[in-house]
PDB file of C-alpha atoms in Angstrom:
ATOM      1  CA  ASP A   1     -26.920 -41.928 -17.303  1.00 48.00           C
ATOM      2  CA  LYS A   2     -26.637 -44.786 -15.262  1.00 51.00           C
ATOM      3  CA  GLN A   3     -23.216 -46.722 -15.364  1.00 54.00           C
ATOM      4  CA  GLN A   4     -23.387 -50.696 -16.709  1.00 57.00           C
ATOM      5  CA  SER A   5     -22.022 -52.955 -14.705  1.00 59.00           C
ATOM      6  CA  PRO A   6     -18.290 -54.441 -16.134  1.00 57.00           C
ATOM      7  CA  LEU A   7     -19.767 -58.014 -16.136  1.00 63.00           C
ATOM      8  CA  ALA A   8     -22.879 -56.888 -18.519  1.00 64.00           C
ATOM      9  CA  TYR A   9     -20.411 -56.502 -21.102  1.00 62.00           C
ATOM     10  CA  LEU A  10     -20.207 -60.302 -21.405  1.00 69.00           C
ATOM     11  CA  THR A  11     -23.927 -60.094 -22.301  1.00 71.00           C
ATOM     12  CA  THR A  12     -23.595 -57.751 -25.348  1.00 76.00           C
ATOM     13  CA  ARG A  13     -22.329 -58.199 -28.997  1.00 83.00           C
ATOM     14  CA  GLU A  14     -19.732 -55.400 -28.432  1.00 82.00           C
ATOM     15  CA  PHE A  15     -17.703 -57.857 -26.289  1.00 79.00           C
ATOM     16  CA  TYR A  16     -17.376 -60.586 -28.595  1.00 87.00           C
ATOM     17  CA  ILE A  17     -17.326 -58.708 -31.885  1.00 89.00           C
ATOM     18  CA  THR A  18     -14.374 -56.946 -30.012  1.00 88.00           C
ATOM     19  CA  LEU A  19     -12.336 -59.874 -29.009  1.00 88.00           C
ATOM     20  CA  LEU A  20     -12.866 -61.263 -32.561  1.00 92.00           C
ATOM     21  CA  LEU A  21     -11.857 -58.401 -34.250  1.00 94.00           C
ATOM     22  CA  GLY A  22      -8.409 -58.300 -32.442  1.00 91.00           C
ATOM     23  CA  GLN A  23      -7.932 -62.138 -33.236  1.00 92.00           C
ATOM     24  CA  ILE A  24      -9.210 -61.067 -36.727  1.00 95.00           C
ATOM     25  CA  LEU A  25      -6.216 -58.732 -36.831  1.00 94.00           C
ATOM     26  CA  ALA A  26      -3.714 -61.084 -35.025  1.00 90.00           C
ATOM     27  CA  ILE A  27      -4.425 -63.772 -38.077  1.00 92.00           C
ATOM     28  CA  THR A  28      -4.034 -60.894 -40.519  1.00 93.00           C
ATOM     29  CA  ASN A  29      -0.536 -60.113 -39.301  1.00 87.00           C
ATOM     30  CA  THR A  30       0.133 -63.751 -39.001  1.00 85.00           C
ATOM     31  CA  ALA A  31      -0.456 -64.195 -42.931  1.00 89.00           C
ATOM     32  CA  CYS A  32       1.716 -60.955 -43.438  1.00 88.00           C
ATOM     33  CA  SER A  33       4.656 -62.764 -41.307  1.00 81.00           C
ATOM     34  CA  THR A  34       4.308 -66.210 -43.622  1.00 83.00           C
ATOM     35  CA  PHE A  35       4.027 -64.600 -46.893  1.00 88.00           C
ATOM     36  CA  SER A  36       6.884 -62.319 -45.985  1.00 84.00           C
ATOM     37  CA  THR A  37       8.889 -65.436 -44.883  1.00 78.00           C
ATOM     38  CA  LEU A  38       7.925 -67.272 -48.108  1.00 84.00           C
ATOM     39  CA  LEU A  39       9.322 -64.576 -50.118  1.00 86.00           C
ATOM     40  CA  ALA A  40      12.444 -63.862 -47.996  1.00 80.00           C
ATOM     41  CA  ASP A  41      13.166 -67.863 -48.518  1.00 79.00           C
ATOM     42  CA  ARG A  42      13.131 -67.373 -52.538  1.00 85.00           C
ATOM     43  CA  GLY A  43      15.662 -64.533 -51.966  1.00 79.00           C
ATOM     44  CA  VAL A  44      13.219 -61.282 -51.692  1.00 82.00           C
ATOM     45  CA  SER A  45      13.542 -59.398 -48.503  1.00 78.00           C
ATOM     46  CA  LEU A  46      13.284 -55.850 -49.316  1.00 84.00           C
ATOM     47  CA  PRO A  47      11.034 -54.609 -46.292  1.00 84.00           C
ATOM     48  CA  ALA A  48      11.110 -50.750 -47.563  1.00 88.00           C
ATOM     49  CA  THR A  49       9.986 -51.393 -50.582  1.00 90.00           C
ATOM     50  CA  GLN A  50       7.335 -54.263 -49.369  1.00 88.00           C
ATOM     51  CA  THR A  51       5.918 -51.603 -47.327  1.00 91.00           C
ATOM     52  CA  PHE A  52       5.578 -48.900 -49.766  1.00 94.00           C
ATOM     53  CA  PHE A  53       3.301 -50.675 -51.900  1.00 95.00           C
ATOM     54  CA  ASN A  54       1.018 -51.060 -49.025  1.00 95.00           C
ATOM     55  CA  TYR A  55       0.960 -47.397 -47.955  1.00 96.00           C
ATOM     56  CA  LEU A  56       0.822 -46.733 -52.019  1.00 97.00           C
ATOM     57  CA  LEU A  57      -2.389 -48.536 -52.405  1.00 97.00           C
ATOM     58  CA  LEU A  58      -4.306 -47.327 -48.926  1.00 97.00           C
ATOM     59  CA  THR A  59      -3.098 -43.627 -50.460  1.00 97.00           C
ATOM     60  CA  VAL A  60      -4.963 -44.596 -54.054  1.00 97.00           C
ATOM     61  CA  ILE A  61      -8.127 -45.887 -51.833  1.00 97.00           C
ATOM     62  CA  PHE A  62      -8.187 -43.365 -49.054  1.00 97.00           C
ATOM     63  CA  THR A  63      -6.920 -40.407 -50.311  1.00 95.00           C
ATOM     64  CA  SER A  64      -8.946 -40.685 -53.484  1.00 95.00           C
ATOM     65  CA  TYR A  65     -12.544 -41.020 -51.347  1.00 95.00           C
ATOM     66  CA  THR A  66     -11.686 -38.026 -48.778  1.00 94.00           C
ATOM     67  CA  ILE A  67     -10.950 -35.540 -52.114  1.00 94.00           C
ATOM     68  CA  HIS A  68     -14.037 -36.898 -53.444  1.00 94.00           C
ATOM     69  CA  ARG A  69     -16.066 -36.607 -50.525  1.00 93.00           C
ATOM     70  CA  HIS A  70     -14.744 -33.392 -49.009  1.00 91.00           C
ATOM     71  CA  GLY A  71     -13.274 -31.511 -52.364  1.00 93.00           C
ATOM     72  CA  LEU A  72      -9.259 -31.159 -52.699  1.00 93.00           C
ATOM     73  CA  GLN A  73     -10.122 -27.661 -50.647  1.00 93.00           C
ATOM     74  CA  GLY A  74     -11.285 -29.896 -48.174  1.00 90.00           C
ATOM     75  CA  TRP A  75      -8.457 -32.326 -47.898  1.00 93.00           C
ATOM     76  CA  THR A  76      -5.569 -29.271 -48.221  1.00 93.00           C
ATOM     77  CA  GLN A  77      -7.239 -27.758 -45.028  1.00 92.00           C
ATOM     78  CA  SER A  78      -7.360 -31.367 -43.103  1.00 90.00           C
ATOM     79  CA  PHE A  79      -3.625 -32.037 -44.089  1.00 90.00           C
ATOM     80  CA  LEU A  80      -2.547 -28.156 -43.211  1.00 92.00           C
ATOM     81  CA  SER A  81      -4.023 -28.645 -40.218  1.00 91.00           C
ATOM     82  CA  ARG A  82      -3.119 -32.083 -38.987  1.00 91.00           C
ATOM     83  CA  GLY A  83      -0.602 -33.229 -41.688  1.00 92.00           C
ATOM     84  CA  TRP A  84       2.067 -32.966 -39.141  1.00 95.00           C
ATOM     85  CA  LYS A  85       0.098 -35.594 -36.680  1.00 95.00           C
ATOM     86  CA  TYR A  86      -0.187 -37.778 -39.868  1.00 96.00           C
ATOM     87  CA  LEU A  87       3.845 -37.278 -40.671  1.00 96.00           C
ATOM     88  CA  LEU A  88       4.520 -38.194 -36.944  1.00 97.00           C
ATOM     89  CA  LEU A  89       2.436 -41.196 -36.727  1.00 97.00           C
ATOM     90  CA  SER A  90       3.823 -42.768 -40.297  1.00 97.00           C
ATOM     91  CA  LEU A  91       7.423 -42.114 -38.729  1.00 96.00           C
ATOM     92  CA  PHE A  92       6.819 -43.851 -35.713  1.00 96.00           C
ATOM     93  CA  ASP A  93       4.907 -46.992 -38.003  1.00 94.00           C
ATOM     94  CA  VAL A  94       7.772 -47.124 -40.609  1.00 93.00           C
ATOM     95  CA  GLU A  95      10.429 -47.052 -38.555  1.00 91.00           C
ATOM     96  CA  GLY A  96       8.930 -49.745 -35.985  1.00 88.00           C
ATOM     97  CA  ASN A  97       8.449 -51.959 -38.864  1.00 83.00           C
ATOM     98  CA  TYR A  98      12.182 -51.216 -40.024  1.00 83.00           C
ATOM     99  CA  PHE A  99      13.894 -51.662 -36.754  1.00 85.00           C
ATOM    100  CA  LEU A 100      11.928 -54.968 -36.127  1.00 79.00           C
ATOM    101  CA  VAL A 101      13.348 -56.664 -39.257  1.00 76.00           C
ATOM    102  CA  LEU A 102      16.642 -55.124 -37.823  1.00 76.00           C
ATOM    103  CA  ALA A 103      16.444 -57.157 -34.764  1.00 76.00           C
ATOM    104  CA  TYR A 104      15.129 -60.117 -35.928  1.00 70.00           C
ATOM    105  CA  ARG A 105      18.465 -60.040 -37.966  1.00 70.00           C
ATOM    106  CA  ASN A 106      20.803 -59.532 -35.355  1.00 72.00           C
ATOM    107  CA  THR A 107      19.285 -61.106 -31.898  1.00 66.00           C
ATOM    108  CA  THR A 108      17.594 -64.277 -31.064  1.00 61.00           C
ATOM    109  CA  LEU A 109      13.990 -64.796 -31.702  1.00 57.00           C
ATOM    110  CA  LEU A 110      13.334 -64.940 -27.844  1.00 58.00           C
ATOM    111  CA  SER A 111      14.874 -61.948 -26.847  1.00 62.00           C
ATOM    112  CA  ALA A 112      13.283 -59.733 -29.577  1.00 62.00           C
ATOM    113  CA  GLN A 113       9.852 -60.584 -28.659  1.00 63.00           C
ATOM    114  CA  LEU A 114      10.412 -60.189 -25.032  1.00 64.00           C
ATOM    115  CA  ILE A 115      11.555 -57.141 -25.705  1.00 67.00           C
ATOM    116  CA  ASN A 116       8.405 -56.224 -27.566  1.00 67.00           C
ATOM    117  CA  PHE A 117       6.475 -56.583 -24.639  1.00 77.00           C
ATOM    118  CA  TRP A 118       7.712 -52.894 -24.503  1.00 84.00           C
ATOM    119  CA  ALA A 119       5.402 -51.499 -26.370  1.00 86.00           C
ATOM    120  CA  ILE A 120       2.791 -52.402 -23.649  1.00 87.00           C
ATOM    121  CA  ALA A 121       4.592 -50.886 -21.638  1.00 87.00           C
ATOM    122  CA  ILE A 122       4.928 -47.844 -23.327  1.00 90.00           C
ATOM    123  CA  VAL A 123       0.962 -47.540 -24.579  1.00 91.00           C
ATOM    124  CA  VAL A 124       0.053 -47.958 -20.958  1.00 89.00           C
ATOM    125  CA  LEU A 125       2.522 -45.439 -19.592  1.00 90.00           C
ATOM    126  CA  ILE A 126       1.782 -42.869 -22.752  1.00 92.00           C
ATOM    127  CA  SER A 127      -1.824 -43.322 -22.441  1.00 90.00           C
ATOM    128  CA  SER A 128      -1.911 -42.817 -18.373  1.00 89.00           C
ATOM    129  CA  THR A 129       0.336 -39.890 -17.750  1.00 89.00           C
ATOM    130  CA  VAL A 130      -0.529 -37.988 -21.107  1.00 88.00           C
ATOM    131  CA  LEU A 131      -3.695 -38.654 -21.966  1.00 88.00           C
ATOM    132  CA  GLY A 132      -5.196 -39.095 -18.696  1.00 87.00           C
ATOM    133  CA  VAL A 133      -6.085 -42.523 -19.055  1.00 87.00           C
ATOM    134  CA  HIS A 134      -6.872 -44.720 -16.039  1.00 86.00           C
ATOM    135  CA  TYR A 135      -6.298 -48.420 -15.539  1.00 87.00           C
ATOM    136  CA  HIS A 136      -8.320 -50.331 -13.155  1.00 86.00           C
ATOM    137  CA  ARG A 137      -7.221 -53.257 -11.398  1.00 89.00           C
ATOM    138  CA  PRO A 138      -9.164 -55.497 -13.257  1.00 88.00           C
ATOM    139  CA  GLN A 139      -7.779 -54.010 -16.384  1.00 89.00           C
ATOM    140  CA  LEU A 140      -3.706 -54.289 -14.777  1.00 90.00           C
ATOM    141  CA  LEU A 141      -4.843 -58.124 -14.219  1.00 93.00           C
ATOM    142  CA  GLY A 142      -5.659 -59.130 -17.763  1.00 90.00           C
ATOM    143  CA  ILE A 143      -2.341 -57.718 -18.909  1.00 90.00           C
ATOM    144  CA  SER A 144      -0.329 -59.353 -16.569  1.00 92.00           C
ATOM    145  CA  ILE A 145      -2.473 -62.847 -17.922  1.00 92.00           C
ATOM    146  CA  CYS A 146      -1.619 -61.970 -21.553  1.00 88.00           C
ATOM    147  CA  ILE A 147       1.617 -61.677 -20.438  1.00 87.00           C
ATOM    148  CA  THR A 148       2.079 -64.645 -18.509  1.00 90.00           C
ATOM    149  CA  GLY A 149       0.581 -66.640 -21.504  1.00 87.00           C
ATOM    150  CA  MET A 150       3.189 -65.193 -23.480  1.00 81.00           C
ATOM    151  CA  LEU A 151       6.172 -66.325 -21.184  1.00 84.00           C
ATOM    152  CA  LEU A 152       4.699 -69.780 -21.295  1.00 84.00           C
ATOM    153  CA  LEU A 153       4.340 -69.996 -25.407  1.00 75.00           C
ATOM    154  CA  LEU A 154       8.362 -68.592 -25.422  1.00 72.00           C
ATOM    155  CA  PHE A 155       9.992 -70.741 -22.717  1.00 74.00           C
ATOM    156  CA  SER A 156       8.059 -73.668 -23.656  1.00 72.00           C
ATOM    157  CA  ASP A 157       9.409 -73.090 -26.918  1.00 61.00           C
ATOM    158  CA  ARG A 158      12.271 -76.077 -27.845  1.00 56.00           C
ATOM    159  CA  THR A 159      13.160 -74.777 -31.264  1.00 53.00           C
ATOM    160  CA  PRO A 160      16.817 -73.990 -31.508  1.00 52.00           C
ATOM    161  CA  PRO A 161      17.442 -69.999 -30.838  1.00 52.00           C
ATOM    162  CA  ALA A 162      18.928 -68.479 -34.116  1.00 50.00           C
ATOM    163  CA  SER A 163      22.527 -67.454 -34.389  1.00 52.00           C
ATOM    164  CA  ALA A 164      23.018 -63.997 -33.163  1.00 52.00           C
ATOM    165  CA  HIS A 165      26.290 -62.223 -34.343  1.00 60.00           C
ATOM    166  CA  ASN A 166      25.507 -59.075 -32.716  1.00 70.00           C
ATOM    167  CA  LYS A 167      23.033 -59.751 -30.191  1.00 73.00           C
ATOM    168  CA  LEU A 168      23.518 -56.042 -28.582  1.00 78.00           C
ATOM    169  CA  LEU A 169      22.805 -54.090 -32.162  1.00 81.00           C
ATOM    170  CA  GLY A 170      19.648 -56.385 -32.082  1.00 76.00           C
ATOM    171  CA  ASP A 171      18.387 -55.993 -28.667  1.00 79.00           C
ATOM    172  CA  LEU A 172      18.568 -51.946 -29.142  1.00 85.00           C
ATOM    173  CA  SER A 173      16.734 -52.363 -32.441  1.00 84.00           C
ATOM    174  CA  ALA A 174      13.799 -54.345 -30.695  1.00 82.00           C
ATOM    175  CA  LEU A 175      13.820 -51.621 -27.820  1.00 87.00           C
ATOM    176  CA  THR A 176      13.363 -48.960 -30.578  1.00 90.00           C
ATOM    177  CA  GLY A 177      11.134 -50.618 -32.200  1.00 87.00           C
ATOM    178  CA  ALA A 178       9.184 -51.564 -29.776  1.00 88.00           C
ATOM    179  CA  THR A 179       8.958 -47.964 -28.723  1.00 92.00           C
ATOM    180  CA  SER A 180       7.886 -46.542 -32.343  1.00 94.00           C
ATOM    181  CA  TYR A 181       5.067 -49.152 -32.203  1.00 91.00           C
ATOM    182  CA  GLY A 182       3.663 -48.231 -28.960  1.00 92.00           C
ATOM    183  CA  LEU A 183       4.083 -44.603 -29.589  1.00 95.00           C
ATOM    184  CA  ALA A 184       2.325 -45.180 -33.065  1.00 95.00           C
ATOM    185  CA  ASN A 185      -0.530 -46.994 -31.443  1.00 94.00           C
ATOM    186  CA  VAL A 186      -1.319 -44.339 -28.999  1.00 95.00           C
ATOM    187  CA  LEU A 187      -1.311 -41.552 -31.851  1.00 96.00           C
ATOM    188  CA  GLU A 188      -3.235 -43.247 -34.128  1.00 96.00           C
ATOM    189  CA  GLU A 189      -6.128 -44.023 -31.322  1.00 94.00           C
ATOM    190  CA  VAL A 190      -6.565 -40.431 -30.699  1.00 94.00           C
ATOM    191  CA  LEU A 191      -6.478 -39.550 -34.155  1.00 95.00           C
ATOM    192  CA  VAL A 192      -8.914 -41.905 -35.376  1.00 94.00           C
ATOM    193  CA  THR A 193     -11.254 -41.358 -32.482  1.00 92.00           C
ATOM    194  CA  THR A 194     -10.933 -37.540 -33.214  1.00 92.00           C
ATOM    195  CA  ALA A 195     -11.004 -37.517 -37.500  1.00 92.00           C
ATOM    196  CA  PRO A 196     -12.451 -39.482 -39.748  1.00 93.00           C
ATOM    197  CA  ILE A 197     -10.908 -43.127 -40.240  1.00 95.00           C
ATOM    198  CA  ALA A 198     -10.492 -42.489 -44.242  1.00 95.00           C
ATOM    199  CA  GLU A 199      -9.000 -39.218 -43.624  1.00 95.00           C
ATOM    200  CA  VAL A 200      -6.533 -40.772 -41.057  1.00 96.00           C
ATOM    201  CA  LEU A 201      -5.329 -43.818 -43.225  1.00 97.00           C
ATOM    202  CA  GLY A 202      -5.347 -41.412 -46.379  1.00 96.00           C
ATOM    203  CA  GLN A 203      -2.988 -38.962 -44.446  1.00 96.00           C
ATOM    204  CA  MET A 204      -1.046 -41.595 -42.971  1.00 96.00           C
ATOM    205  CA  ALA A 205      -0.617 -44.101 -45.885  1.00 97.00           C
ATOM    206  CA  LEU A 206       0.511 -40.820 -48.041  1.00 96.00           C
ATOM    207  CA  CYS A 207       3.374 -39.737 -45.720  1.00 96.00           C
ATOM    208  CA  GLY A 208       4.266 -43.431 -44.940  1.00 96.00           C
ATOM    209  CA  ALA A 209       4.409 -43.668 -49.012  1.00 96.00           C
ATOM    210  CA  CYS A 210       6.986 -41.137 -48.981  1.00 96.00           C
ATOM    211  CA  ILE A 211       9.328 -42.069 -46.125  1.00 96.00           C
ATOM    212  CA  THR A 212       9.261 -45.803 -47.355  1.00 95.00           C
ATOM    213  CA  ALA A 213      10.368 -44.784 -50.682  1.00 94.00           C
ATOM    214  CA  LEU A 214      13.259 -42.418 -49.684  1.00 95.00           C
ATOM    215  CA  GLN A 215      13.899 -45.239 -47.139  1.00 92.00           C
ATOM    216  CA  ALA A 216      14.243 -47.813 -49.771  1.00 92.00           C
ATOM    217  CA  LEU A 217      15.977 -45.608 -52.013  1.00 92.00           C
ATOM    218  CA  ALA A 218      18.755 -44.874 -49.149  1.00 92.00           C
ATOM    219  CA  LEU A 219      19.249 -48.119 -48.223  1.00 88.00           C
ATOM    220  CA  GLY A 220      19.860 -49.700 -51.763  1.00 90.00           C
ATOM    221  CA  GLU A 221      17.000 -51.550 -52.312  1.00 86.00           C
ATOM    222  CA  LEU A 222      16.348 -50.666 -55.719  1.00 80.00           C
ATOM    223  CA  SER A 223      19.725 -51.626 -57.047  1.00 83.00           C
ATOM    224  CA  ALA A 224      19.630 -54.626 -55.049  1.00 81.00           C
ATOM    225  CA  LEU A 225      16.249 -55.756 -56.438  1.00 77.00           C
ATOM    226  CA  LEU A 226      17.889 -54.799 -59.817  1.00 75.00           C
ATOM    227  CA  ARG A 227      20.799 -57.471 -58.844  1.00 78.00           C
ATOM    228  CA  SER A 228      18.564 -60.116 -57.296  1.00 74.00           C
ATOM    229  CA  SER A 229      18.933 -63.169 -59.306  1.00 73.00           C
ATOM    230  CA  THR A 230      15.047 -63.997 -57.667  1.00 73.00           C
ATOM    231  CA  VAL A 231      13.304 -65.246 -60.738  1.00 78.00           C
ATOM    232  CA  TRP A 232       9.832 -63.282 -61.000  1.00 85.00           C
ATOM    233  CA  ASP A 233       7.514 -66.088 -61.228  1.00 90.00           C
ATOM    234  CA  ALA A 234       3.456 -65.940 -60.864  1.00 92.00           C
ATOM    235  CA  ARG A 235       4.096 -67.375 -57.210  1.00 93.00           C
ATOM    236  CA  VAL A 236       6.380 -65.169 -56.418  1.00 91.00           C
ATOM    237  CA  LEU A 237       4.432 -62.140 -57.540  1.00 94.00           C
ATOM    238  CA  GLY A 238       1.519 -63.788 -55.802  1.00 96.00           C
ATOM    239  CA  TRP A 239       2.778 -63.761 -52.474  1.00 94.00           C
ATOM    240  CA  TRP A 240       4.087 -60.277 -53.041  1.00 94.00           C
ATOM    241  CA  ALA A 241       0.252 -59.510 -53.975  1.00 96.00           C
ATOM    242  CA  ALA A 242      -0.970 -61.436 -50.571  1.00 96.00           C
ATOM    243  CA  TYR A 243       1.286 -59.723 -48.691  1.00 94.00           C
ATOM    244  CA  THR A 244       0.512 -56.331 -49.789  1.00 95.00           C
ATOM    245  CA  LEU A 245      -3.304 -57.044 -49.546  1.00 97.00           C
ATOM    246  CA  CYS A 246      -3.201 -58.931 -46.238  1.00 95.00           C
ATOM    247  CA  LEU A 247      -1.219 -56.044 -44.845  1.00 94.00           C
ATOM    248  CA  ALA A 248      -3.574 -53.462 -45.966  1.00 96.00           C
ATOM    249  CA  ALA A 249      -6.814 -54.941 -44.942  1.00 97.00           C
ATOM    250  CA  PHE A 250      -4.692 -55.099 -41.468  1.00 96.00           C
ATOM    251  CA  TYR A 251      -4.259 -50.782 -41.658  1.00 96.00           C
ATOM    252  CA  CYS A 252      -7.967 -50.766 -42.489  1.00 97.00           C
ATOM    253  CA  LEU A 253      -9.128 -52.976 -39.378  1.00 96.00           C
ATOM    254  CA  VAL A 254      -6.769 -51.590 -36.793  1.00 96.00           C
ATOM    255  CA  PRO A 255      -8.689 -48.060 -36.678  1.00 96.00           C
ATOM    256  CA  LEU A 256     -12.337 -50.003 -35.816  1.00 94.00           C
ATOM    257  CA  LEU A 257     -10.660 -52.014 -32.916  1.00 93.00           C
ATOM    258  CA  LEU A 258      -8.859 -48.792 -31.572  1.00 93.00           C
ATOM    259  CA  ARG A 259     -12.112 -47.187 -31.741  1.00 91.00           C
ATOM    260  CA  ARG A 260     -14.033 -50.294 -29.879  1.00 88.00           C
ATOM    261  CA  ALA A 261     -11.122 -50.487 -27.215  1.00 86.00           C
ATOM    262  CA  SER A 262      -8.200 -49.051 -26.911  1.00 87.00           C
ATOM    263  CA  ALA A 263      -4.092 -49.124 -28.143  1.00 88.00           C
ATOM    264  CA  ALA A 264      -3.296 -51.443 -25.154  1.00 88.00           C
ATOM    265  CA  PHE A 265      -6.075 -53.801 -26.195  1.00 88.00           C
ATOM    266  CA  PHE A 266      -4.545 -54.159 -29.583  1.00 90.00           C
ATOM    267  CA  ASN A 267      -1.346 -54.878 -28.151  1.00 87.00           C
ATOM    268  CA  LEU A 268      -2.503 -57.536 -26.111  1.00 87.00           C
ATOM    269  CA  SER A 269      -4.510 -59.103 -29.160  1.00 87.00           C
ATOM    270  CA  MET A 270      -1.366 -59.192 -30.955  1.00 86.00           C
ATOM    271  CA  LEU A 271       0.147 -61.509 -28.620  1.00 82.00           C
ATOM    272  CA  THR A 272      -1.787 -64.143 -29.955  1.00 82.00           C
ATOM    273  CA  MET A 273       0.109 -64.036 -33.258  1.00 79.00           C
ATOM    274  CA  ASN A 274       2.691 -66.467 -32.309  1.00 73.00           C
ATOM    275  CA  CYS A 275       0.020 -69.025 -31.498  1.00 77.00           C
ATOM    276  CA  TRP A 276      -1.441 -68.289 -35.220  1.00 82.00           C
ATOM    277  CA  GLY A 277       1.963 -68.628 -36.467  1.00 75.00           C
ATOM    278  CA  VAL A 278       1.874 -71.854 -34.887  1.00 73.00           C
ATOM    279  CA  GLY A 279      -1.111 -72.930 -36.372  1.00 75.00           C
ATOM    280  CA  VAL A 280       0.460 -71.831 -40.005  1.00 74.00           C
ATOM    281  CA  GLY A 281       3.412 -74.305 -38.948  1.00 72.00           C
ATOM    282  CA  VAL A 282       1.575 -77.141 -38.077  1.00 73.00           C
ATOM    283  CA  LEU A 283      -0.511 -77.192 -41.454  1.00 75.00           C
ATOM    284  CA  LEU A 284       2.428 -76.035 -44.030  1.00 70.00           C
ATOM    285  CA  PHE A 285       5.613 -77.157 -42.129  1.00 64.00           C
ATOM    286  CA  ARG A 286       4.279 -80.253 -40.375  1.00 69.00           C
ATOM    287  CA  TYR A 287       5.693 -78.602 -36.786  1.00 67.00           C
ATOM    288  CA  GLN A 288       5.294 -80.673 -33.730  1.00 69.00           C
ATOM    289  CA  VAL A 289       3.616 -78.742 -30.829  1.00 68.00           C
ATOM    290  CA  GLY A 290       3.765 -79.363 -27.085  1.00 74.00           C
ATOM    291  CA  TRP A 291       0.675 -78.704 -24.768  1.00 78.00           C
ATOM    292  CA  ALA A 292       1.782 -75.031 -23.430  1.00 80.00           C
ATOM    293  CA  TYR A 293       0.400 -73.485 -27.037  1.00 79.00           C
ATOM    294  CA  PRO A 294      -3.128 -74.279 -26.167  1.00 83.00           C
ATOM    295  CA  VAL A 295      -2.546 -73.102 -22.990  1.00 88.00           C
ATOM    296  CA  ALA A 296      -0.920 -70.221 -23.638  1.00 85.00           C
ATOM    297  CA  PHE A 297      -3.559 -69.275 -26.418  1.00 84.00           C
ATOM    298  CA  ALA A 298      -6.675 -69.213 -23.806  1.00 89.00           C
ATOM    299  CA  LEU A 299      -4.828 -67.531 -21.568  1.00 91.00           C
ATOM    300  CA  ILE A 300      -3.595 -64.611 -23.564  1.00 87.00           C
ATOM    301  CA  VAL A 301      -7.286 -64.650 -24.657  1.00 86.00           C
ATOM    302  CA  ALA A 302      -8.902 -64.948 -21.235  1.00 90.00           C
ATOM    303  CA  GLY A 303      -6.484 -62.198 -20.531  1.00 89.00           C
ATOM    304  CA  GLN A 304      -7.981 -59.918 -23.077  1.00 86.00           C
ATOM    305  CA  GLY A 305     -11.341 -60.338 -21.917  1.00 86.00           C
ATOM    306  CA  VAL A 306     -10.423 -59.728 -18.331  1.00 88.00           C
ATOM    307  CA  TYR A 307      -8.599 -56.609 -19.536  1.00 86.00           C
ATOM    308  CA  PHE A 308     -11.862 -55.438 -21.346  1.00 79.00           C
ATOM    309  CA  LEU A 309     -14.162 -56.338 -18.975  1.00 80.00           C
ATOM    310  CA  GLY A 310     -12.447 -54.140 -16.005  1.00 79.00           C
ATOM    311  CA  ALA A 311     -12.551 -50.698 -18.683  1.00 71.00           C
ATOM    312  CA  ALA A 312     -14.611 -48.126 -17.198  1.00 52.00           C
ATOM    313  CA  PRO A 313     -18.042 -48.766 -18.682  1.00 50.00           C
ATOM    314  CA  VAL A 314     -19.556 -46.075 -20.857  1.00 45.00           C
ATOM    315  CA  SER A 315     -22.814 -45.654 -20.894  1.00 41.00           C
ATOM    316  CA  GLY A 316     -24.815 -46.022 -24.363  1.00 40.00           C
ATOM    317  CA  GLY A 317     -21.713 -47.684 -26.167  1.00 42.00           C
ATOM    318  CA  GLY A 318     -19.937 -44.882 -27.944  1.00 39.00           C
ATOM    319  CA  ALA A 319     -16.993 -44.685 -30.098  1.00 36.00           C
ATOM    320  CA  GLY A 320     -15.157 -45.932 -27.452  1.00 39.00           C
ATOM    321  CA  GLY A 321     -16.770 -48.961 -26.938  1.00 44.00           C
ATOM    322  CA  GLY A 322     -16.041 -49.883 -23.584  1.00 55.00           C
ATOM    323  CA  GLU A 323     -13.094 -47.815 -22.508  1.00 65.00           C
ATOM    324  CA  LYS A 324     -13.373 -44.107 -21.735  1.00 71.00           C
ATOM    325  CA  LYS A 325     -11.303 -41.789 -23.969  1.00 80.00           C
ATOM    326  CA  PRO A 326     -10.539 -38.646 -22.191  1.00 78.00           C
ATOM    327  CA  TRP A 327      -9.813 -36.816 -25.031  1.00 76.00           C
ATOM    328  CA  VAL A 328     -12.924 -37.193 -26.873  1.00 64.00           C
TER     329      VAL A 328
END
């Protein structure tokens, strides 16, 4: 088959759908952060417990669907043959969430976000050395443009830095969380391109529910919840439900982007979260923003476009979209 020119993607729906999907994920994740912040302001800060309900919802939906479609025997066989991979994926995902929360408690926002760039480095490193992915110069240029936009956003932020009472612990936590996220993204990309998405989400969620339940008990979140003076009114319950639904939607959409693009493109898309977060701040909290925010957003989105256009074209589309996946 004759390969397409990379610039040919500019005229395809695939290119714009992929860019749009990346931004929908960034907006969804921003919504999760917003509802989590609203809950924390009301005294509800239970990261493991909150995540547990997300995993539980995904388990009910996708494990039930998989068992209905393939039978209990088929589900059991897939779990026995690939269960260790799903357990590893869940462990990376859960601990990435935990260490990121720990990082924001102990270091400055700027430090934590800068260290999160390490997740992109981990994805590129593992994908190229272990999976055999070859990154072209335009892709590396796209990554550089995205990072430039993010750095512009961070260093132009005049918000007073949060107090960092244990900055070393916070920085190490951010580094550990970013590493866990990077490993989880690469492993999920491999799994969703070699197995049914419903199976991957169901098995990962089941393992994740078990891990977060044990972690919540070990961290004393249940006892903290019982001792809490929080008034569980309709607003707080609504925020909790909205957080769970937004996070579940995020988990459902991630595999679609990983099939169309890659773990690296996914991480680049997440860089616009801060820009969308500023938009929420302007609308809800009357934040004042400078010229750097729209410029940074434009740079990050442009960098994503350059990255995706620089990917090696795949003849006839396929699950990989515009990026070759050597393991498929």
